[in-house]
Amino acid sequence: EVQLVESGGGLVKPGRSLRLSCTASGFTLSDYAMNWFRQAPGKGLEWVGFIRSKAYGGTTEYAASVKGRFTISRDDSESIAYLQMNSLKTEDTAVYYCSRDTSGWFFFDYWGQGTLVTVSS
Amino acid sequence: DIQMTQSPSSVSASVGDRVTITCRASQDISYWLAWYQQKPGKAPNLLIYGASSLQSGVPSRFNGSGSGTDFTLTINSLQPEDFATYYCQQANSFPPTFGQGTRLDIK
């Protein structure tokens, strides 16, 4: 059974950092691009960024709202994808989800349960 | 970025009804559209991809259609578990973007 489990969320002050983890099971993480999304309280879904599989260079892309502050990485040997969030702002408060790209088409077939990040002083 | 606009923003219906949700893209996205269902406190669930292909395990009462800029999600014979929020998402060009969501409530 495919599973994605996020962890690492919590309460953090503006300007501080936080690292989220997405632990995968039931499939070979290295075969897939992995994406991060977020959903602010009561709001819609926003794509945050993704990391390609190593077969496609393992490179990353980010939404304009987080570029330069957030970094996505992966450890395929541990089946974990990471989202490093630096210089956090209050507007980064959201539930963060990781998701698997079905086949590189930007359709997302499996999602984690989400982890809440609250940025507040 | 491609803008996705859903209508209506909310709709009320009864069990057994048929409901249609529309999604319009700000430019031609061919068939590169997906639909997701999200229940409160849960992650989105992929229903339809490629505008009309049913994701494995999704009931056949869910039907997607359209191409170019105009798309629809039709839910036939609504079941109690279908009351949720629905999002469209374009996958034609980078970055992937979502509609604002359509909340489907019980009448």
mmCIF file with all atom_site columns, C-alpha atoms in Angstrom:
data_model
loop_
_atom_site.group_PDB
_atom_site.id
_atom_site.type_symbol
_atom_site.label_atom_id
_atom_site.label_alt_id
_atom_site.label_comp_id
_atom_site.label_asym_id
_atom_site.label_entity_id
_atom_site.label_seq_id
_atom_site.pdbx_PDB_ins_code
_atom_site.Cartn_x
_atom_site.Cartn_y
_atom_site.Cartn_z
_atom_site.occupancy
_atom_site.B_iso_or_equiv
_atom_site.pdbx_formal_charge
_atom_site.auth_seq_id
_atom_site.auth_comp_id
_atom_site.auth_asym_id
_atom_site.auth_atom_id
_atom_site.pdbx_PDB_model_num
ATOM 1   C CA . GLU A 1 1   ? 0.000   0.000  0.000   1.00 0.00 ? 1   GLU A CA 1
ATOM 2   C CA . VAL A 1 2   ? 1.344   3.394  -0.994  1.00 0.00 ? 2   VAL A CA 1
ATOM 3   C CA . GLN A 1 3   ? 1.714   5.729  1.979   1.00 0.00 ? 3   GLN A CA 1
ATOM 4   C CA . LEU A 1 4   ? 3.151   9.179  2.483   1.00 0.00 ? 4   LEU A CA 1
ATOM 5   C CA . VAL A 1 5   ? 3.596   10.526 5.988   1.00 0.00 ? 5   VAL A CA 1
ATOM 6   C CA . GLU A 1 6   ? 4.601   14.115 6.687   1.00 0.00 ? 6   GLU A CA 1
ATOM 7   C CA . SER A 1 7   ? 6.228   15.187 9.904   1.00 0.00 ? 7   SER A CA 1
ATOM 8   C CA . GLY A 1 8   ? 8.038   18.154 11.374  1.00 0.00 ? 8   GLY A CA 1
ATOM 9   C CA . GLY A 1 9   ? 5.302   20.749 11.526  1.00 0.00 ? 9   GLY A CA 1
ATOM 10  C CA . GLY A 1 10  ? 4.704   22.986 14.496  1.00 0.00 ? 10  GLY A CA 1
ATOM 11  C CA . LEU A 1 11  ? 4.698   26.514 15.815  1.00 0.00 ? 11  LEU A CA 1
ATOM 12  C CA . VAL A 1 12  ? 7.615   28.703 14.772  1.00 0.00 ? 12  VAL A CA 1
ATOM 13  C CA . LYS A 1 13  ? 8.390   32.408 15.033  1.00 0.00 ? 13  LYS A CA 1
ATOM 14  C CA . PRO A 1 14  ? 8.664   34.617 11.960  1.00 0.00 ? 14  PRO A CA 1
ATOM 15  C CA . GLY A 1 15  ? 12.141  34.567 10.462  1.00 0.00 ? 15  GLY A CA 1
ATOM 16  C CA . ARG A 1 16  ? 12.946  31.131 11.832  1.00 0.00 ? 16  ARG A CA 1
ATOM 17  C CA . SER A 1 17  ? 13.390  27.820 10.005  1.00 0.00 ? 17  SER A CA 1
ATOM 18  C CA . LEU A 1 18  ? 11.651  24.472 9.941   1.00 0.00 ? 18  LEU A CA 1
ATOM 19  C CA . ARG A 1 19  ? 12.244  21.242 8.069   1.00 0.00 ? 19  ARG A CA 1
ATOM 20  C CA . LEU A 1 20  ? 9.425   18.969 7.044   1.00 0.00 ? 20  LEU A CA 1
ATOM 21  C CA . SER A 1 21  ? 9.865   15.331 6.142   1.00 0.00 ? 21  SER A CA 1
ATOM 22  C CA . CYS A 1 22  ? 7.785   13.129 3.880   1.00 0.00 ? 22  CYS A CA 1
ATOM 23  C CA . THR A 1 23  ? 8.384   9.440  4.459   1.00 0.00 ? 23  THR A CA 1
ATOM 24  C CA . ALA A 1 24  ? 7.271   7.163  1.638   1.00 0.00 ? 24  ALA A CA 1
ATOM 25  C CA . SER A 1 25  ? 6.388   3.486  1.728   1.00 0.00 ? 25  SER A CA 1
ATOM 26  C CA . GLY A 1 26  ? 4.770   0.997  -0.601  1.00 0.00 ? 26  GLY A CA 1
ATOM 27  C CA . PHE A 1 27  ? 6.610   2.244  -3.676  1.00 0.00 ? 27  PHE A CA 1
ATOM 28  C CA . THR A 1 28  ? 10.124  3.105  -4.815  1.00 0.00 ? 28  THR A CA 1
ATOM 29  C CA . LEU A 1 29  ? 10.588  6.782  -4.075  1.00 0.00 ? 29  LEU A CA 1
ATOM 30  C CA . SER A 1 30  ? 13.497  7.098  -6.493  1.00 0.00 ? 30  SER A CA 1
ATOM 31  C CA . ASP A 1 31  ? 11.179  6.405  -9.435  1.00 0.00 ? 31  ASP A CA 1
ATOM 32  C CA . TYR A 1 32  ? 9.020   9.469  -8.815  1.00 0.00 ? 32  TYR A CA 1
ATOM 33  C CA . ALA A 1 33  ? 9.068   13.219 -8.710  1.00 0.00 ? 33  ALA A CA 1
ATOM 34  C CA . MET A 1 34  ? 7.815   14.474 -5.370  1.00 0.00 ? 34  MET A CA 1
ATOM 35  C CA . ASN A 1 35  ? 5.841   17.622 -4.779  1.00 0.00 ? 35  ASN A CA 1
ATOM 36  C CA . TRP A 1 36  ? 4.936   19.801 -1.834  1.00 0.00 ? 36  TRP A CA 1
ATOM 37  C CA . PHE A 1 37  ? 1.681   21.709 -1.510  1.00 0.00 ? 37  PHE A CA 1
ATOM 38  C CA . ARG A 1 38  ? 0.160   23.881 1.147   1.00 0.00 ? 38  ARG A CA 1
ATOM 39  C CA . GLN A 1 39  ? -3.277  24.979 2.204   1.00 0.00 ? 39  GLN A CA 1
ATOM 40  C CA . ALA A 1 40  ? -3.744  28.017 4.408   1.00 0.00 ? 40  ALA A CA 1
ATOM 41  C CA . PRO A 1 41  ? -6.605  27.757 6.923   1.00 0.00 ? 41  PRO A CA 1
ATOM 42  C CA . GLY A 1 42  ? -9.917  27.870 5.086   1.00 0.00 ? 42  GLY A CA 1
ATOM 43  C CA . LYS A 1 43  ? -8.207  28.455 1.745   1.00 0.00 ? 43  LYS A CA 1
ATOM 44  C CA . GLY A 1 44  ? -7.483  26.532 -1.423  1.00 0.00 ? 44  GLY A CA 1
ATOM 45  C CA . LEU A 1 45  ? -4.529  24.460 -2.559  1.00 0.00 ? 45  LEU A CA 1
ATOM 46  C CA . GLU A 1 46  ? -1.205  25.989 -3.527  1.00 0.00 ? 46  GLU A CA 1
ATOM 47  C CA . TRP A 1 47  ? 1.671   24.170 -5.164  1.00 0.00 ? 47  TRP A CA 1
ATOM 48  C CA . VAL A 1 48  ? 4.943   24.912 -3.347  1.00 0.00 ? 48  VAL A CA 1
ATOM 49  C CA . GLY A 1 49  ? 7.549   23.072 -5.367  1.00 0.00 ? 49  GLY A CA 1
ATOM 50  C CA . PHE A 1 50  ? 8.878   19.750 -6.531  1.00 0.00 ? 50  PHE A CA 1
ATOM 51  C CA . ILE A 1 51  ? 11.967  17.657 -7.006  1.00 0.00 ? 51  ILE A CA 1
ATOM 52  C CA . ARG A 1 52  ? 12.502  15.525 -10.061 1.00 0.00 ? 52  ARG A CA 1
ATOM 53  C CA . SER A 1 53  ? 13.657  11.948 -9.789  1.00 0.00 ? 53  SER A CA 1
ATOM 54  C CA . LYS A 1 54  ? 17.377  11.332 -10.085 1.00 0.00 ? 54  LYS A CA 1
ATOM 55  C CA . ALA A 1 55  ? 16.740  9.886  -13.530 1.00 0.00 ? 55  ALA A CA 1
ATOM 56  C CA . TYR A 1 56  ? 15.679  13.396 -14.565 1.00 0.00 ? 56  TYR A CA 1
ATOM 57  C CA . GLY A 1 57  ? 18.483  15.137 -12.773 1.00 0.00 ? 57  GLY A CA 1
ATOM 58  C CA . GLY A 1 58  ? 16.945  15.478 -9.317  1.00 0.00 ? 58  GLY A CA 1
ATOM 59  C CA . THR A 1 59  ? 16.467  19.177 -9.961  1.00 0.00 ? 59  THR A CA 1
ATOM 60  C CA . THR A 1 60  ? 13.937  21.378 -8.237  1.00 0.00 ? 60  THR A CA 1
ATOM 61  C CA . GLU A 1 61  ? 11.378  24.041 -9.074  1.00 0.00 ? 61  GLU A CA 1
ATOM 62  C CA . TYR A 1 62  ? 9.543   26.376 -6.727  1.00 0.00 ? 62  TYR A CA 1
ATOM 63  C CA . ALA A 1 63  ? 6.567   28.650 -6.594  1.00 0.00 ? 63  ALA A CA 1
ATOM 64  C CA . ALA A 1 64  ? 7.447   32.326 -6.774  1.00 0.00 ? 64  ALA A CA 1
ATOM 65  C CA . SER A 1 65  ? 6.079   32.845 -3.253  1.00 0.00 ? 65  SER A CA 1
ATOM 66  C CA . VAL A 1 66  ? 8.724   30.583 -1.695  1.00 0.00 ? 66  VAL A CA 1
ATOM 67  C CA . LYS A 1 67  ? 11.622  30.705 -4.142  1.00 0.00 ? 67  LYS A CA 1
ATOM 68  C CA . GLY A 1 68  ? 14.868  31.547 -2.394  1.00 0.00 ? 68  GLY A CA 1
ATOM 69  C CA . ARG A 1 69  ? 13.466  30.632 1.020   1.00 0.00 ? 69  ARG A CA 1
ATOM 70  C CA . PHE A 1 70  ? 12.376  27.005 0.640   1.00 0.00 ? 70  PHE A CA 1
ATOM 71  C CA . THR A 1 71  ? 14.482  24.052 -0.516  1.00 0.00 ? 71  THR A CA 1
ATOM 72  C CA . ILE A 1 72  ? 13.314  20.589 -1.456  1.00 0.00 ? 72  ILE A CA 1
ATOM 73  C CA . SER A 1 73  ? 15.651  17.613 -1.264  1.00 0.00 ? 73  SER A CA 1
ATOM 74  C CA . ARG A 1 74  ? 15.395  13.867 -1.251  1.00 0.00 ? 74  ARG A CA 1
ATOM 75  C CA . ASP A 1 75  ? 17.097  10.841 0.253   1.00 0.00 ? 75  ASP A CA 1
ATOM 76  C CA . ASP A 1 76  ? 16.002  7.942  -1.890  1.00 0.00 ? 76  ASP A CA 1
ATOM 77  C CA . SER A 1 77  ? 17.950  5.453  0.221   1.00 0.00 ? 77  SER A CA 1
ATOM 78  C CA . GLU A 1 78  ? 15.742  6.375  3.183   1.00 0.00 ? 78  GLU A CA 1
ATOM 79  C CA . SER A 1 79  ? 12.611  6.992  1.080   1.00 0.00 ? 79  SER A CA 1
ATOM 80  C CA . ILE A 1 80  ? 12.259  10.516 2.433   1.00 0.00 ? 80  ILE A CA 1
ATOM 81  C CA . ALA A 1 81  ? 11.640  13.839 0.771   1.00 0.00 ? 81  ALA A CA 1
ATOM 82  C CA . TYR A 1 82  ? 12.311  17.057 2.645   1.00 0.00 ? 82  TYR A CA 1
ATOM 83  C CA . LEU A 1 83  ? 11.071  20.612 2.608   1.00 0.00 ? 83  LEU A CA 1
ATOM 84  C CA . GLN A 1 84  ? 13.479  23.033 4.271   1.00 0.00 ? 84  GLN A CA 1
ATOM 85  C CA . MET A 1 85  ? 11.719  26.295 5.057   1.00 0.00 ? 85  MET A CA 1
ATOM 86  C CA . ASN A 1 86  ? 13.811  29.321 5.972   1.00 0.00 ? 86  ASN A CA 1
ATOM 87  C CA . SER A 1 87  ? 12.918  32.937 6.720   1.00 0.00 ? 87  SER A CA 1
ATOM 88  C CA . LEU A 1 88  ? 9.378   31.915 7.511   1.00 0.00 ? 88  LEU A CA 1
ATOM 89  C CA . LYS A 1 89  ? 6.622   34.485 7.297   1.00 0.00 ? 89  LYS A CA 1
ATOM 90  C CA . THR A 1 90  ? 3.199   34.575 8.909   1.00 0.00 ? 90  THR A CA 1
ATOM 91  C CA . GLU A 1 91  ? 1.684   33.996 5.469   1.00 0.00 ? 91  GLU A CA 1
ATOM 92  C CA . ASP A 1 92  ? 3.451   30.625 5.305   1.00 0.00 ? 92  ASP A CA 1
ATOM 93  C CA . THR A 1 93  ? 1.032   29.335 7.936   1.00 0.00 ? 93  THR A CA 1
ATOM 94  C CA . ALA A 1 94  ? -0.701  26.344 6.360   1.00 0.00 ? 94  ALA A CA 1
ATOM 95  C CA . VAL A 1 95  ? -1.107  22.608 6.291   1.00 0.00 ? 95  VAL A CA 1
ATOM 96  C CA . TYR A 1 96  ? 1.712   21.245 4.152   1.00 0.00 ? 96  TYR A CA 1
ATOM 97  C CA . TYR A 1 97  ? 1.214   18.132 2.060   1.00 0.00 ? 97  TYR A CA 1
ATOM 98  C CA . CYS A 1 98  ? 3.652   16.028 0.106   1.00 0.00 ? 98  CYS A CA 1
ATOM 99  C CA . SER A 1 99  ? 2.421   14.217 -2.960  1.00 0.00 ? 99  SER A CA 1
ATOM 100 C CA . ARG A 1 100 ? 3.611   11.844 -5.610  1.00 0.00 ? 100 ARG A CA 1
ATOM 101 C CA . ASP A 1 101 ? 3.475   12.835 -9.262  1.00 0.00 ? 101 ASP A CA 1
ATOM 102 C CA . THR A 1 102 ? 1.779   10.009 -11.125 1.00 0.00 ? 102 THR A CA 1
ATOM 103 C CA . SER A 1 103 ? 4.123   9.740  -14.075 1.00 0.00 ? 103 SER A CA 1
ATOM 104 C CA . GLY A 1 104 ? 5.735   13.104 -14.512 1.00 0.00 ? 104 GLY A CA 1
ATOM 105 C CA . TRP A 1 105 ? 2.538   14.665 -15.808 1.00 0.00 ? 105 TRP A CA 1
ATOM 106 C CA . PHE A 1 106 ? 1.763   16.862 -12.797 1.00 0.00 ? 106 PHE A CA 1
ATOM 107 C CA . PHE A 1 107 ? -1.191  14.746 -11.764 1.00 0.00 ? 107 PHE A CA 1
ATOM 108 C CA . PHE A 1 108 ? -0.934  13.803 -8.111  1.00 0.00 ? 108 PHE A CA 1
ATOM 109 C CA . ASP A 1 109 ? -2.219  10.390 -7.160  1.00 0.00 ? 109 ASP A CA 1
ATOM 110 C CA . TYR A 1 110 ? -1.081  9.910  -3.557  1.00 0.00 ? 110 TYR A CA 1
ATOM 111 C CA . TRP A 1 111 ? -0.931  12.506 -0.800  1.00 0.00 ? 111 TRP A CA 1
ATOM 112 C CA . GLY A 1 112 ? 0.196   12.503 2.785   1.00 0.00 ? 112 GLY A CA 1
ATOM 113 C CA . GLN A 1 113 ? -2.128  13.444 5.612   1.00 0.00 ? 113 GLN A CA 1
ATOM 114 C CA . GLY A 1 114 ? -0.547  16.868 5.975   1.00 0.00 ? 114 GLY A CA 1
ATOM 115 C CA . THR A 1 115 ? 1.355   18.621 8.742   1.00 0.00 ? 115 THR A CA 1
ATOM 116 C CA . LEU A 1 116 ? 0.412   22.015 10.154  1.00 0.00 ? 116 LEU A CA 1
ATOM 117 C CA . VAL A 1 117 ? 2.950   24.802 10.196  1.00 0.00 ? 117 VAL A CA 1
ATOM 118 C CA . THR A 1 118 ? 2.012   27.873 12.203  1.00 0.00 ? 118 THR A CA 1
ATOM 119 C CA . VAL A 1 119 ? 4.207   30.944 11.910  1.00 0.00 ? 119 VAL A CA 1
ATOM 120 C CA . SER A 1 120 ? 3.436   33.351 14.695  1.00 0.00 ? 120 SER A CA 1
ATOM 121 C CA . SER A 1 121 ? 5.226   35.463 17.261  1.00 0.00 ? 121 SER A CA 1
ATOM 122 C CA . ASP B 2 1   ? 0.633   31.446 -14.493 1.00 0.00 ? 1   ASP B CA 1
ATOM 123 C CA . ILE B 2 2   ? -2.568  29.882 -15.803 1.00 0.00 ? 2   ILE B CA 1
ATOM 124 C CA . GLN B 2 3   ? -5.619  30.929 -13.824 1.00 0.00 ? 3   GLN B CA 1
ATOM 125 C CA . MET B 2 4   ? -8.301  28.346 -13.106 1.00 0.00 ? 4   MET B CA 1
ATOM 126 C CA . THR B 2 5   ? -11.806 29.524 -12.291 1.00 0.00 ? 5   THR B CA 1
ATOM 127 C CA . GLN B 2 6   ? -14.451 27.190 -10.916 1.00 0.00 ? 6   GLN B CA 1
ATOM 128 C CA . SER B 2 7   ? -18.188 27.709 -10.744 1.00 0.00 ? 7   SER B CA 1
ATOM 129 C CA . PRO B 2 8   ? -20.188 27.657 -8.704  1.00 0.00 ? 8   PRO B CA 1
ATOM 130 C CA . SER B 2 9   ? -18.213 28.358 -5.528  1.00 0.00 ? 9   SER B CA 1
ATOM 131 C CA . SER B 2 10  ? -20.756 26.345 -3.611  1.00 0.00 ? 10  SER B CA 1
ATOM 132 C CA . VAL B 2 11  ? -23.743 24.194 -4.423  1.00 0.00 ? 11  VAL B CA 1
ATOM 133 C CA . SER B 2 12  ? -26.373 22.407 -2.366  1.00 0.00 ? 12  SER B CA 1
ATOM 134 C CA . ALA B 2 13  ? -27.847 19.126 -3.521  1.00 0.00 ? 13  ALA B CA 1
ATOM 135 C CA . SER B 2 14  ? -29.603 16.038 -2.240  1.00 0.00 ? 14  SER B CA 1
ATOM 136 C CA . VAL B 2 15  ? -28.625 12.393 -2.231  1.00 0.00 ? 15  VAL B CA 1
ATOM 137 C CA . GLY B 2 16  ? -29.475 10.968 -5.631  1.00 0.00 ? 16  GLY B CA 1
ATOM 138 C CA . ASP B 2 17  ? -29.119 14.269 -7.487  1.00 0.00 ? 17  ASP B CA 1
ATOM 139 C CA . ARG B 2 18  ? -26.775 14.943 -10.368 1.00 0.00 ? 18  ARG B CA 1
ATOM 140 C CA . VAL B 2 19  ? -24.363 17.847 -9.926  1.00 0.00 ? 19  VAL B CA 1
ATOM 141 C CA . THR B 2 20  ? -22.132 19.583 -12.459 1.00 0.00 ? 20  THR B CA 1
ATOM 142 C CA . ILE B 2 21  ? -19.132 21.725 -11.591 1.00 0.00 ? 21  ILE B CA 1
ATOM 143 C CA . THR B 2 22  ? -17.342 23.747 -14.222 1.00 0.00 ? 22  THR B CA 1
ATOM 144 C CA . CYS B 2 23  ? -13.735 24.864 -14.495 1.00 0.00 ? 23  CYS B CA 1
ATOM 145 C CA . ARG B 2 24  ? -12.350 27.393 -16.925 1.00 0.00 ? 24  ARG B CA 1
ATOM 146 C CA . ALA B 2 25  ? -8.690  27.911 -17.734 1.00 0.00 ? 25  ALA B CA 1
ATOM 147 C CA . SER B 2 26  ? -7.275  31.298 -18.660 1.00 0.00 ? 26  SER B CA 1
ATOM 148 C CA . GLN B 2 27  ? -5.639  29.723 -21.705 1.00 0.00 ? 27  GLN B CA 1
ATOM 149 C CA . ASP B 2 28  ? -5.780  26.518 -23.711 1.00 0.00 ? 28  ASP B CA 1
ATOM 150 C CA . ILE B 2 29  ? -4.630  23.561 -21.607 1.00 0.00 ? 29  ILE B CA 1
ATOM 151 C CA . SER B 2 30  ? -5.739  20.813 -24.010 1.00 0.00 ? 30  SER B CA 1
ATOM 152 C CA . TYR B 2 31  ? -6.649  17.793 -21.858 1.00 0.00 ? 31  TYR B CA 1
ATOM 153 C CA . TRP B 2 32  ? -4.216  18.554 -19.066 1.00 0.00 ? 32  TRP B CA 1
ATOM 154 C CA . LEU B 2 33  ? -6.738  18.823 -16.271 1.00 0.00 ? 33  LEU B CA 1
ATOM 155 C CA . ALA B 2 34  ? -7.392  16.927 -13.079 1.00 0.00 ? 34  ALA B CA 1
ATOM 156 C CA . TRP B 2 35  ? -10.184 16.939 -10.519 1.00 0.00 ? 35  TRP B CA 1
ATOM 157 C CA . TYR B 2 36  ? -9.707  16.320 -6.805  1.00 0.00 ? 36  TYR B CA 1
ATOM 158 C CA . GLN B 2 37  ? -12.080 15.750 -3.926  1.00 0.00 ? 37  GLN B CA 1
ATOM 159 C CA . GLN B 2 38  ? -11.180 17.010 -0.476  1.00 0.00 ? 38  GLN B CA 1
ATOM 160 C CA . LYS B 2 39  ? -13.034 16.323 2.751   1.00 0.00 ? 39  LYS B CA 1
ATOM 161 C CA . PRO B 2 40  ? -12.524 18.432 5.879   1.00 0.00 ? 40  PRO B CA 1
ATOM 162 C CA . GLY B 2 41  ? -9.227  17.692 7.588   1.00 0.00 ? 41  GLY B CA 1
ATOM 163 C CA . LYS B 2 42  ? -8.145  15.312 4.847   1.00 0.00 ? 42  LYS B CA 1
ATOM 164 C CA . ALA B 2 43  ? -5.777  15.419 1.910   1.00 0.00 ? 43  ALA B CA 1
ATOM 165 C CA . PRO B 2 44  ? -7.076  15.849 -1.635  1.00 0.00 ? 44  PRO B CA 1
ATOM 166 C CA . ASN B 2 45  ? -7.991  12.698 -3.516  1.00 0.00 ? 45  ASN B CA 1
ATOM 167 C CA . LEU B 2 46  ? -7.426  12.412 -7.269  1.00 0.00 ? 46  LEU B CA 1
ATOM 168 C CA . LEU B 2 47  ? -10.666 11.622 -9.088  1.00 0.00 ? 47  LEU B CA 1
ATOM 169 C CA . ILE B 2 48  ? -10.070 12.429 -12.750 1.00 0.00 ? 48  ILE B CA 1
ATOM 170 C CA . TYR B 2 49  ? -6.936  13.075 -14.780 1.00 0.00 ? 49  TYR B CA 1
ATOM 171 C CA . GLY B 2 50  ? -6.424  13.912 -18.423 1.00 0.00 ? 50  GLY B CA 1
ATOM 172 C CA . ALA B 2 51  ? -9.795  15.696 -18.258 1.00 0.00 ? 51  ALA B CA 1
ATOM 173 C CA . SER B 2 52  ? -11.818 12.478 -18.507 1.00 0.00 ? 52  SER B CA 1
ATOM 174 C CA . SER B 2 53  ? -9.821  9.479  -17.258 1.00 0.00 ? 53  SER B CA 1
ATOM 175 C CA . LEU B 2 54  ? -11.137 7.969  -14.061 1.00 0.00 ? 54  LEU B CA 1
ATOM 176 C CA . GLN B 2 55  ? -8.490  7.314  -11.444 1.00 0.00 ? 55  GLN B CA 1
ATOM 177 C CA . SER B 2 56  ? -8.309  3.735  -10.243 1.00 0.00 ? 56  SER B CA 1
ATOM 178 C CA . GLY B 2 57  ? -10.740 3.024  -7.434  1.00 0.00 ? 57  GLY B CA 1
ATOM 179 C CA . VAL B 2 58  ? -12.946 6.059  -8.079  1.00 0.00 ? 58  VAL B CA 1
ATOM 180 C CA . PRO B 2 59  ? -16.648 5.254  -8.554  1.00 0.00 ? 59  PRO B CA 1
ATOM 181 C CA . SER B 2 60  ? -17.997 5.504  -12.078 1.00 0.00 ? 60  SER B CA 1
ATOM 182 C CA . ARG B 2 61  ? -20.600 8.074  -11.046 1.00 0.00 ? 61  ARG B CA 1
ATOM 183 C CA . PHE B 2 62  ? -17.794 10.640 -11.375 1.00 0.00 ? 62  PHE B CA 1
ATOM 184 C CA . ASN B 2 63  ? -17.382 11.863 -14.934 1.00 0.00 ? 63  ASN B CA 1
ATOM 185 C CA . GLY B 2 64  ? -15.037 14.459 -16.391 1.00 0.00 ? 64  GLY B CA 1
ATOM 186 C CA . SER B 2 65  ? -15.250 16.112 -19.762 1.00 0.00 ? 65  SER B CA 1
ATOM 187 C CA . GLY B 2 66  ? -13.978 19.057 -21.754 1.00 0.00 ? 66  GLY B CA 1
ATOM 188 C CA . SER B 2 67  ? -10.853 20.254 -23.476 1.00 0.00 ? 67  SER B CA 1
ATOM 189 C CA . GLY B 2 68  ? -9.119  23.500 -24.258 1.00 0.00 ? 68  GLY B CA 1
ATOM 190 C CA . THR B 2 69  ? -10.368 26.004 -21.718 1.00 0.00 ? 69  THR B CA 1
ATOM 191 C CA . ASP B 2 70  ? -13.712 24.613 -20.507 1.00 0.00 ? 70  ASP B CA 1
ATOM 192 C CA . PHE B 2 71  ? -14.159 21.534 -18.382 1.00 0.00 ? 71  PHE B CA 1
ATOM 193 C CA . THR B 2 72  ? -16.857 19.904 -16.305 1.00 0.00 ? 72  THR B CA 1
ATOM 194 C CA . LEU B 2 73  ? -17.050 17.416 -13.478 1.00 0.00 ? 73  LEU B CA 1
ATOM 195 C CA . THR B 2 74  ? -20.378 15.638 -13.228 1.00 0.00 ? 74  THR B CA 1
ATOM 196 C CA . ILE B 2 75  ? -21.360 13.534 -10.271 1.00 0.00 ? 75  ILE B CA 1
ATOM 197 C CA . ASN B 2 76  ? -24.304 11.280 -10.997 1.00 0.00 ? 76  ASN B CA 1
ATOM 198 C CA . SER B 2 77  ? -26.581 9.949  -8.295  1.00 0.00 ? 77  SER B CA 1
ATOM 199 C CA . LEU B 2 78  ? -24.937 11.753 -5.372  1.00 0.00 ? 78  LEU B CA 1
ATOM 200 C CA . GLN B 2 79  ? -24.012 9.590  -2.409  1.00 0.00 ? 79  GLN B CA 1
ATOM 201 C CA . PRO B 2 80  ? -23.603 10.820 1.190   1.00 0.00 ? 80  PRO B CA 1
ATOM 202 C CA . GLU B 2 81  ? -19.828 10.420 0.963   1.00 0.00 ? 81  GLU B CA 1
ATOM 203 C CA . ASP B 2 82  ? -19.654 12.795 -2.031  1.00 0.00 ? 82  ASP B CA 1
ATOM 204 C CA . PHE B 2 83  ? -20.333 15.929 0.003   1.00 0.00 ? 83  PHE B CA 1
ATOM 205 C CA . ALA B 2 84  ? -16.949 17.608 -0.018  1.00 0.00 ? 84  ALA B CA 1
ATOM 206 C CA . THR B 2 85  ? -14.971 20.328 -1.762  1.00 0.00 ? 85  THR B CA 1
ATOM 207 C CA . TYR B 2 86  ? -13.835 19.778 -5.344  1.00 0.00 ? 86  TYR B CA 1
ATOM 208 C CA . TYR B 2 87  ? -10.827 21.344 -7.040  1.00 0.00 ? 87  TYR B CA 1
ATOM 209 C CA . CYS B 2 88  ? -9.697  21.412 -10.630 1.00 0.00 ? 88  CYS B CA 1
ATOM 210 C CA . GLN B 2 89  ? -5.985  21.626 -11.426 1.00 0.00 ? 89  GLN B CA 1
ATOM 211 C CA . GLN B 2 90  ? -4.190  22.306 -14.671 1.00 0.00 ? 90  GLN B CA 1
ATOM 212 C CA . ALA B 2 91  ? -1.107  20.314 -15.603 1.00 0.00 ? 91  ALA B CA 1
ATOM 213 C CA . ASN B 2 92  ? -0.426  21.879 -18.985 1.00 0.00 ? 92  ASN B CA 1
ATOM 214 C CA . SER B 2 93  ? 2.207   24.353 -17.989 1.00 0.00 ? 93  SER B CA 1
ATOM 215 C CA . PHE B 2 94  ? 4.386   25.221 -15.113 1.00 0.00 ? 94  PHE B CA 1
ATOM 216 C CA . PRO B 2 95  ? 3.497   25.869 -12.293 1.00 0.00 ? 95  PRO B CA 1
ATOM 217 C CA . PRO B 2 96  ? 0.487   23.617 -11.713 1.00 0.00 ? 96  PRO B CA 1
ATOM 218 C CA . THR B 2 97  ? -2.424  25.718 -10.520 1.00 0.00 ? 97  THR B CA 1
ATOM 219 C CA . PHE B 2 98  ? -5.764  24.985 -8.893  1.00 0.00 ? 98  PHE B CA 1
ATOM 220 C CA . GLY B 2 99  ? -9.218  26.427 -9.048  1.00 0.00 ? 99  GLY B CA 1
ATOM 221 C CA . GLN B 2 100 ? -10.544 28.063 -5.908  1.00 0.00 ? 100 GLN B CA 1
ATOM 222 C CA . GLY B 2 101 ? -12.723 25.074 -5.087  1.00 0.00 ? 101 GLY B CA 1
ATOM 223 C CA . THR B 2 102 ? -16.419 24.201 -5.166  1.00 0.00 ? 102 THR B CA 1
ATOM 224 C CA . ARG B 2 103 ? -18.058 23.207 -1.924  1.00 0.00 ? 103 ARG B CA 1
ATOM 225 C CA . LEU B 2 104 ? -20.810 20.641 -2.311  1.00 0.00 ? 104 LEU B CA 1
ATOM 226 C CA . ASP B 2 105 ? -23.233 20.656 0.612   1.00 0.00 ? 105 ASP B CA 1
ATOM 227 C CA . ILE B 2 106 ? -26.219 18.570 1.518   1.00 0.00 ? 106 ILE B CA 1
ATOM 228 C CA . LYS B 2 107 ? -29.486 20.369 0.841   1.00 0.00 ? 107 LYS B CA 1
#
